GROMACS .gro file of C-alpha atoms in nm:
model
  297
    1UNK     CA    1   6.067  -1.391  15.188
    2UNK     CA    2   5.976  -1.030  15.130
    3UNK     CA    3   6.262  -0.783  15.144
    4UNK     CA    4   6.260  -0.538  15.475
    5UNK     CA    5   6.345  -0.213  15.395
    6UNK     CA    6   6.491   0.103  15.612
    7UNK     CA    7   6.505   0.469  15.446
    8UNK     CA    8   6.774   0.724  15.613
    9UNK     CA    9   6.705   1.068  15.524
   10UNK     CA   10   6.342   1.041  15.480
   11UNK     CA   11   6.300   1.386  15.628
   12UNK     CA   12   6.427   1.566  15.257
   13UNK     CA   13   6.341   1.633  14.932
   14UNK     CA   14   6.276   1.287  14.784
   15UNK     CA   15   6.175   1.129  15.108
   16UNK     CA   16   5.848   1.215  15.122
   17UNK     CA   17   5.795   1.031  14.746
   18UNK     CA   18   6.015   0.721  14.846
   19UNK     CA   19   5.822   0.678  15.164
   20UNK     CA   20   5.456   0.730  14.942
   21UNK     CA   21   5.579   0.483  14.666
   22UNK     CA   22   5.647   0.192  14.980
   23UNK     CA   23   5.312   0.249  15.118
   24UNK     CA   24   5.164   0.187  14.760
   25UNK     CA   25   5.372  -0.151  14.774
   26UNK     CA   26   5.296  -0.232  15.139
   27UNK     CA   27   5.230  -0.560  15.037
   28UNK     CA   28   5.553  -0.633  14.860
   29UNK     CA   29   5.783  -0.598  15.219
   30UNK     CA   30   5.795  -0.748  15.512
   31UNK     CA   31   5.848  -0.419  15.714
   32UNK     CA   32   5.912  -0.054  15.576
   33UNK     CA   33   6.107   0.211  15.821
   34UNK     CA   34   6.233   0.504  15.853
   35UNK     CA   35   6.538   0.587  16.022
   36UNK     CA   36   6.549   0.953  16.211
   37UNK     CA   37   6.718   1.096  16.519
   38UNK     CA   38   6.530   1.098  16.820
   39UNK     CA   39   6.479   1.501  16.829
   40UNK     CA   40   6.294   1.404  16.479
   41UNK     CA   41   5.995   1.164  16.630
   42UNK     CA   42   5.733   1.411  16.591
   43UNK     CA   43   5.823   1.461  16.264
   44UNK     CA   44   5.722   1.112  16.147
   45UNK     CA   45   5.542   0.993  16.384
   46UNK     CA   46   5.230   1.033  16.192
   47UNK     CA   47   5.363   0.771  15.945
   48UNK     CA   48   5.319   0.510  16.198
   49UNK     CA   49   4.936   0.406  16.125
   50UNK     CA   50   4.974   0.369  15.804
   51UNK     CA   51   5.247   0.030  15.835
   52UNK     CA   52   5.556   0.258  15.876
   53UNK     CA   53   5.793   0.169  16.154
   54UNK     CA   54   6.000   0.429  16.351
   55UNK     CA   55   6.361   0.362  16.392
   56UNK     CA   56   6.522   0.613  16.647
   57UNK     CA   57   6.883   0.619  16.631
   58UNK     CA   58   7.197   0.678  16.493
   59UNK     CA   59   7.260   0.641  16.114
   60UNK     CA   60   7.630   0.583  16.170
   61UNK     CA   61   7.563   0.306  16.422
   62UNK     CA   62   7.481  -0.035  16.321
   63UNK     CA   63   7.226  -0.131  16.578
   64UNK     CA   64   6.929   0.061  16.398
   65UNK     CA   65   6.992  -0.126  16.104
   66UNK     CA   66   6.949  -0.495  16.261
   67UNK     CA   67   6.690  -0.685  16.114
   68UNK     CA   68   6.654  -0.487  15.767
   69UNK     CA   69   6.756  -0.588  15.413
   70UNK     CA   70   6.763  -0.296  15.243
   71UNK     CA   71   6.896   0.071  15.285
   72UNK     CA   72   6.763   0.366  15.126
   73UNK     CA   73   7.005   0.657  15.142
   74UNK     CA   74   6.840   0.991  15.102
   75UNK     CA   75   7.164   1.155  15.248
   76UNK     CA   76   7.176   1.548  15.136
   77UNK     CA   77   7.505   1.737  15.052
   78UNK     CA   78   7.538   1.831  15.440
   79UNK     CA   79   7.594   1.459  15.544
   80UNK     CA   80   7.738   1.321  15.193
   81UNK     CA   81   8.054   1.268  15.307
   82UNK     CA   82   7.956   1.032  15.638
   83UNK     CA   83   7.777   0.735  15.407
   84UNK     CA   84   8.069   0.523  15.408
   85UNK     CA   85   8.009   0.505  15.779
   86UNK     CA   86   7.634   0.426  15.735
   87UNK     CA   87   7.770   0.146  15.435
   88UNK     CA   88   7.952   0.010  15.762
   89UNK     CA   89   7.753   0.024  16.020
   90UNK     CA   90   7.432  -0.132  15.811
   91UNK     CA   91   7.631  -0.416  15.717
   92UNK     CA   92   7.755  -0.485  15.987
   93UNK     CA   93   7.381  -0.537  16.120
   94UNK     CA   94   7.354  -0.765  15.785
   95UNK     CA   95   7.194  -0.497  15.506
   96UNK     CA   96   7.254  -0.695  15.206
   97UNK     CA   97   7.114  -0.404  14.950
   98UNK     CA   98   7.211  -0.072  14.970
   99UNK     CA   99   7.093   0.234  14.790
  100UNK     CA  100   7.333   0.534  14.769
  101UNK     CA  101   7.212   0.887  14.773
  102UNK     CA  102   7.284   0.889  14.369
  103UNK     CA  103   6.951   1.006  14.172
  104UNK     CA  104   7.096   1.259  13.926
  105UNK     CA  105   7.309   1.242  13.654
  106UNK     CA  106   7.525   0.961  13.537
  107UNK     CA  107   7.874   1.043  13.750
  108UNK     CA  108   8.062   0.784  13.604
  109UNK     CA  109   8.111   0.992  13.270
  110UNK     CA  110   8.528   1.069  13.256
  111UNK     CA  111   8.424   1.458  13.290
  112UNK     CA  112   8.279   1.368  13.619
  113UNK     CA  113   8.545   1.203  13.766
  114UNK     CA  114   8.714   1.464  13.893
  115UNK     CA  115   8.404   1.733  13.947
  116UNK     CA  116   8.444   1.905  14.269
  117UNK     CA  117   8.044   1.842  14.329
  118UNK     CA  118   8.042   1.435  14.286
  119UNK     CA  119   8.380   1.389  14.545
  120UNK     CA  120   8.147   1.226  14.829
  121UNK     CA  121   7.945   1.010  14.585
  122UNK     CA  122   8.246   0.949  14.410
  123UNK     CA  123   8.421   0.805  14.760
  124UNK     CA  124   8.077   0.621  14.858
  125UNK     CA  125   8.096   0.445  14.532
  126UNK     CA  126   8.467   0.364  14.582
  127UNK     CA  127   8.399   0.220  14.979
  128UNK     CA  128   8.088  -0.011  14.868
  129UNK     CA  129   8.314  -0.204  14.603
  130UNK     CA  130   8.583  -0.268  14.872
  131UNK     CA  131   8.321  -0.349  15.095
  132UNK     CA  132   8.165  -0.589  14.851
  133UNK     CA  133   8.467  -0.762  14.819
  134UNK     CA  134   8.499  -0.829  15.170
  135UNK     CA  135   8.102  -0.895  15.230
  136UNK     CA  136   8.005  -1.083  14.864
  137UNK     CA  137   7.648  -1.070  14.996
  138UNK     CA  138   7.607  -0.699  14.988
  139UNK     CA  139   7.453  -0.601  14.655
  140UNK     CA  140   7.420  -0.229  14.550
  141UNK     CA  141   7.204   0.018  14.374
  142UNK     CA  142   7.255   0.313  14.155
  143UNK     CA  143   6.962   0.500  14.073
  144UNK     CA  144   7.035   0.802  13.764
  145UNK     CA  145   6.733   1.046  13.690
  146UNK     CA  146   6.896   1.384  13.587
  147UNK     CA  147   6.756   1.658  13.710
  148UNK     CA  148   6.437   1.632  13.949
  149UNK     CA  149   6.172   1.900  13.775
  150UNK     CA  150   6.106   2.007  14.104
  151UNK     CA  151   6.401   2.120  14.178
  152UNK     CA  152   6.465   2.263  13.799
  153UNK     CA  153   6.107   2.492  13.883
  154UNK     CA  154   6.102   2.599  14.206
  155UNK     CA  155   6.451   2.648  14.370
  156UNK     CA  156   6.715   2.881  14.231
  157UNK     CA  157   6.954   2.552  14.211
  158UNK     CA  158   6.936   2.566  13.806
  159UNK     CA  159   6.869   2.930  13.750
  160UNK     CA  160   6.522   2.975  13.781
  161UNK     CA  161   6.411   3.251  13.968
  162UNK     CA  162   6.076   3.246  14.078
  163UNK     CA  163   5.994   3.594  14.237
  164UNK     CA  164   6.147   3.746  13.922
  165UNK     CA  165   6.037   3.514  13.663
  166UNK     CA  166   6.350   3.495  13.537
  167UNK     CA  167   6.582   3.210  13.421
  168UNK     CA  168   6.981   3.243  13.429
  169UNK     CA  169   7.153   2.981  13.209
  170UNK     CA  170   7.545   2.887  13.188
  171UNK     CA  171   7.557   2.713  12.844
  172UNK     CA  172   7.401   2.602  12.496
  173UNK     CA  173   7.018   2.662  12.563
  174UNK     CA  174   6.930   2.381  12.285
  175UNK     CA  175   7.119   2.105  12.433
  176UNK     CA  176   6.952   1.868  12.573
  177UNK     CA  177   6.846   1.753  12.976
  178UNK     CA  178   6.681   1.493  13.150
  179UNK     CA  179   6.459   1.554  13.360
  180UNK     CA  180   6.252   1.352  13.616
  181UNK     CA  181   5.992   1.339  13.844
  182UNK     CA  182   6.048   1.280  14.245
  183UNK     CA  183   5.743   1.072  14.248
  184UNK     CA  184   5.843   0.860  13.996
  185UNK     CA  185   6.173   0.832  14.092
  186UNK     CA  186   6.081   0.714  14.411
  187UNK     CA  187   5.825   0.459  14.200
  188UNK     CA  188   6.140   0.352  14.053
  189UNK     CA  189   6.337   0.312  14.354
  190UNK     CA  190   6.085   0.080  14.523
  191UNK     CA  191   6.024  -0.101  14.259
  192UNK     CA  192   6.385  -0.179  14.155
  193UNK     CA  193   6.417  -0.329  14.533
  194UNK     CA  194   6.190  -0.652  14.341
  195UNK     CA  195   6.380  -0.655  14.036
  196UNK     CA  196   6.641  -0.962  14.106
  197UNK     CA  197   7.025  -0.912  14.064
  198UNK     CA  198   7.168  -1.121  13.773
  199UNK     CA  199   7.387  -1.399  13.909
  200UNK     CA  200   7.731  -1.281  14.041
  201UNK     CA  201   7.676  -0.943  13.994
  202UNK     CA  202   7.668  -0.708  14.265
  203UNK     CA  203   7.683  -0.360  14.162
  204UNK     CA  204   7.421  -0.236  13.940
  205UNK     CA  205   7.330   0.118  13.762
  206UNK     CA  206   6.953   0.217  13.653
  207UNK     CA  207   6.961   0.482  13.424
  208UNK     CA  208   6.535   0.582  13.457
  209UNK     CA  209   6.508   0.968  13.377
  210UNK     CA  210   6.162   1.030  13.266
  211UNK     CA  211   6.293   1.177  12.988
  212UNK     CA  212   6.528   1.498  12.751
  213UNK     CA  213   6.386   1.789  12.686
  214UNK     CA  214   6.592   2.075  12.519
  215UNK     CA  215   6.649   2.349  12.777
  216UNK     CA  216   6.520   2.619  12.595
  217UNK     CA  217   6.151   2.402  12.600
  218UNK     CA  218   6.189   2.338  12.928
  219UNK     CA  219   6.146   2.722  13.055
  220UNK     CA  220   5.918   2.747  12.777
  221UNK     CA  221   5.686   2.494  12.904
  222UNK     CA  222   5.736   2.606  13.293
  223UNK     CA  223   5.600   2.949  13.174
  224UNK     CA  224   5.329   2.820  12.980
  225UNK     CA  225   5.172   2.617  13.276
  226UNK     CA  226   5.227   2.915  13.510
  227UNK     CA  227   5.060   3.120  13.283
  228UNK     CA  228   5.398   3.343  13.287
  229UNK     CA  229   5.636   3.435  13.048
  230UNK     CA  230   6.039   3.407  13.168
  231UNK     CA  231   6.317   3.611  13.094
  232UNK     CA  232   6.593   3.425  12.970
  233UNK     CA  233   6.947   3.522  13.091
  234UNK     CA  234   7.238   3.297  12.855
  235UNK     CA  235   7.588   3.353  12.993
  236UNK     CA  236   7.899   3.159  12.880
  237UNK     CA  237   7.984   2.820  13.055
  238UNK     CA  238   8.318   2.900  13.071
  239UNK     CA  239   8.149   3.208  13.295
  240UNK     CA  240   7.977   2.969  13.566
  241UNK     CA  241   8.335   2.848  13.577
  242UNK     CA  242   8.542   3.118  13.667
  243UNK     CA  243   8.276   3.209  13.943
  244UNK     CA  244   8.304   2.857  14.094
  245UNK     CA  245   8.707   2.906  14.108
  246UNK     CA  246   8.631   3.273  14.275
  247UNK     CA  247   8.455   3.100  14.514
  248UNK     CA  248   8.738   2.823  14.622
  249UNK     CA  249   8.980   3.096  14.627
  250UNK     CA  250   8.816   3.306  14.858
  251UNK     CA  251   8.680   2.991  15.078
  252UNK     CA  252   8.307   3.040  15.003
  253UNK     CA  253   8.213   2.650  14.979
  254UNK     CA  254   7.818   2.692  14.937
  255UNK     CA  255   7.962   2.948  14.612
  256UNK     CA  256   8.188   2.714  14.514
  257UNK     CA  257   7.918   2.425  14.499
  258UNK     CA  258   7.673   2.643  14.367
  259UNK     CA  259   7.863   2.738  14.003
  260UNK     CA  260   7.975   2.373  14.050
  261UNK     CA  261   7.644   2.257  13.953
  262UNK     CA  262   7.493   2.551  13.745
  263UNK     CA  263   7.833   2.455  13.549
  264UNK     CA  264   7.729   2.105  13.538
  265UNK     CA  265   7.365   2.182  13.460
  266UNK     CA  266   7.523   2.376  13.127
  267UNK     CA  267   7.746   2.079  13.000
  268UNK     CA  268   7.672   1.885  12.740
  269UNK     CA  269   7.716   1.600  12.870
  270UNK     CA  270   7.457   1.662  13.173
  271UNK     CA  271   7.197   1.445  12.973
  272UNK     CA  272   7.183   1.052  13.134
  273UNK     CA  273   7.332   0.841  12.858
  274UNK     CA  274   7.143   0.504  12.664
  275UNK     CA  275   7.077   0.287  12.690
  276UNK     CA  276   6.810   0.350  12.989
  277UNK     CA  277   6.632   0.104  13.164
  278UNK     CA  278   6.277   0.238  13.231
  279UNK     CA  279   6.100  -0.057  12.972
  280UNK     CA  280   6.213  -0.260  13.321
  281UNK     CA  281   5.935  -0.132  13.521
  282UNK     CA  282   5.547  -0.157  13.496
  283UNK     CA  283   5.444   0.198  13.431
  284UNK     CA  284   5.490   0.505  13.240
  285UNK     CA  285   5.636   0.815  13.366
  286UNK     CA  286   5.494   1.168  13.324
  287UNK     CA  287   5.574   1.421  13.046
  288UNK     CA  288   5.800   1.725  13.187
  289UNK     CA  289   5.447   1.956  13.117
  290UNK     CA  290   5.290   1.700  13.337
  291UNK     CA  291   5.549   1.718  13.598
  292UNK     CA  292   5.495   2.107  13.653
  293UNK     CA  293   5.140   2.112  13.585
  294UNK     CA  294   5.144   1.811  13.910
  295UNK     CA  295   5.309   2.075  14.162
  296UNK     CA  296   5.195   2.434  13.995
  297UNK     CA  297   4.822   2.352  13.937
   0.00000   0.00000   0.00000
């Protein structure tokens, strides 16, 4: 029978793409929703015609989540911390597949153990073994992609500034990155859903980054499709650092998480690891100049 799938969080970044690359598969489930607050309706209620239901409810509450298969988590850094409720609560209502709000870079690396940033995906990941062991029908899903482009080009997250065309990096600038599109991603993501578990297994990690570009190429290439030419700023790691520990001490935690990931983004090890798995799926993903040239032209 064709899986039914429910997407919480559909209202940020990636939802929009994850919700797109179900509609393309219509066919392939038995019933696609999305899971929002009541206040939110309006929001999505334009979704409906085109075969997507509208769940009102609360994620943390297990009666939304009767009658689905799958979870999608979308959850954003604001309500991180409450998935292990939402693990719960869906099921409870009998979710045997759930999707954690993952999609970046590979966290189970020993230098991202401990990282400040990764403590709620870290604890998620901890909570769905137990719970697997306890429920050995739930199955789980890690999707890795690196960094979204998107997010790389067009919010200050990685040290690209827009307004002033200028780019402030913490680190090597010819290291390597991966780098991925949300739209792919999400084709990805929806596609995996098909792709059977092997027997007796029950956690699983796709590593699908469209692919590494050095960073230095990266800006290089954002300029050159924007027709714009970006001033590079190159600051010591150790730098991004010492501002994230100024930022603990003096109780800033949106400073704090901030250097966090600039730090991160500057590591070496911030590139996704082989072997990847994207010769799993049936198409090819875009080239990073394709990926800005798709949202700057």
């Amino acid at each position: 029978m064709a899986p039914s799938v429910i997407v919480v969080g559909a209202g940020g970044n990636l939802g929009p793409s994850i919700v797109q690359a179900l509609l393309a598969r219509r066919g392939d489930f038995s019933r696609v929703a999305i899971l929002a607050a009541p206040e939110k309706k309006s929001k999505f209620a334009k979704l409906e015609p085109q075969g997507v239901e509208l769940v009102l409810g609360d994620y943390k509450e297990s009666k939304p989540y009767k009658g689905f298969d799958v979870v999608i988590s979308l959850a954003g850094n604001e309500i991180m911390k409450f998935q292990p409720q939402m693990i719960d609560a869906a099921v409870s209502a009998g979710v045997t597949h759930f999707y954690s709000s993952e999609f970046g870079v590979d966290i189970s690396q020993t230098p991202f153990l401990t990282e400040r940033y990764f403590r709620d995906k870290h604890i998620t990941r901890d909570h769905l073994r137990a719970k697997a062991k306890e429920v050995p029908e739930l199955h789980f899903t890690f999707i890795i992609i690196g960094v979204f482009a998107e997010t790389f080009a067009l919010t200050p997250a990685f040290g690209v500034d827009q307004e002033k065309k200028e780019f402030t990096f913490y680190g090597d600038l010819e290291t390597e990155r991966s780098f991925s599109s949300m739209a792919d991603t999400a084709k990805y993501t929806v596609e995996s859903i098909l792709i059977p578990f092997e027997p007796g297994q029950h956690e699983r990690t796709l590593k699908v980054p469209n692919g590494n570009w050095m960073v230095k190429d990266a800006i290089k290439l954002l300029g050159e499709v924007q027709g714009v030419q970006y001033t590079v700023n190159v600051n010591p790691l150790d730098e991004a650092r010492q501002l994230q520990e100024k930022s603990r001490l003096s109780g800033d935690t949106t400073g704090e998480l901030a250097f966090s990931l600039k730090s991160l983004f500057g590591a070496t090890y911030a590139a996704v690891p082989n072997p990847w798995d994207n010769d799993k799926f049936s198409f090819t993903p875009m080239t990073l100049k394709e990926m800005f040239v798709s949202f700057f032209q």
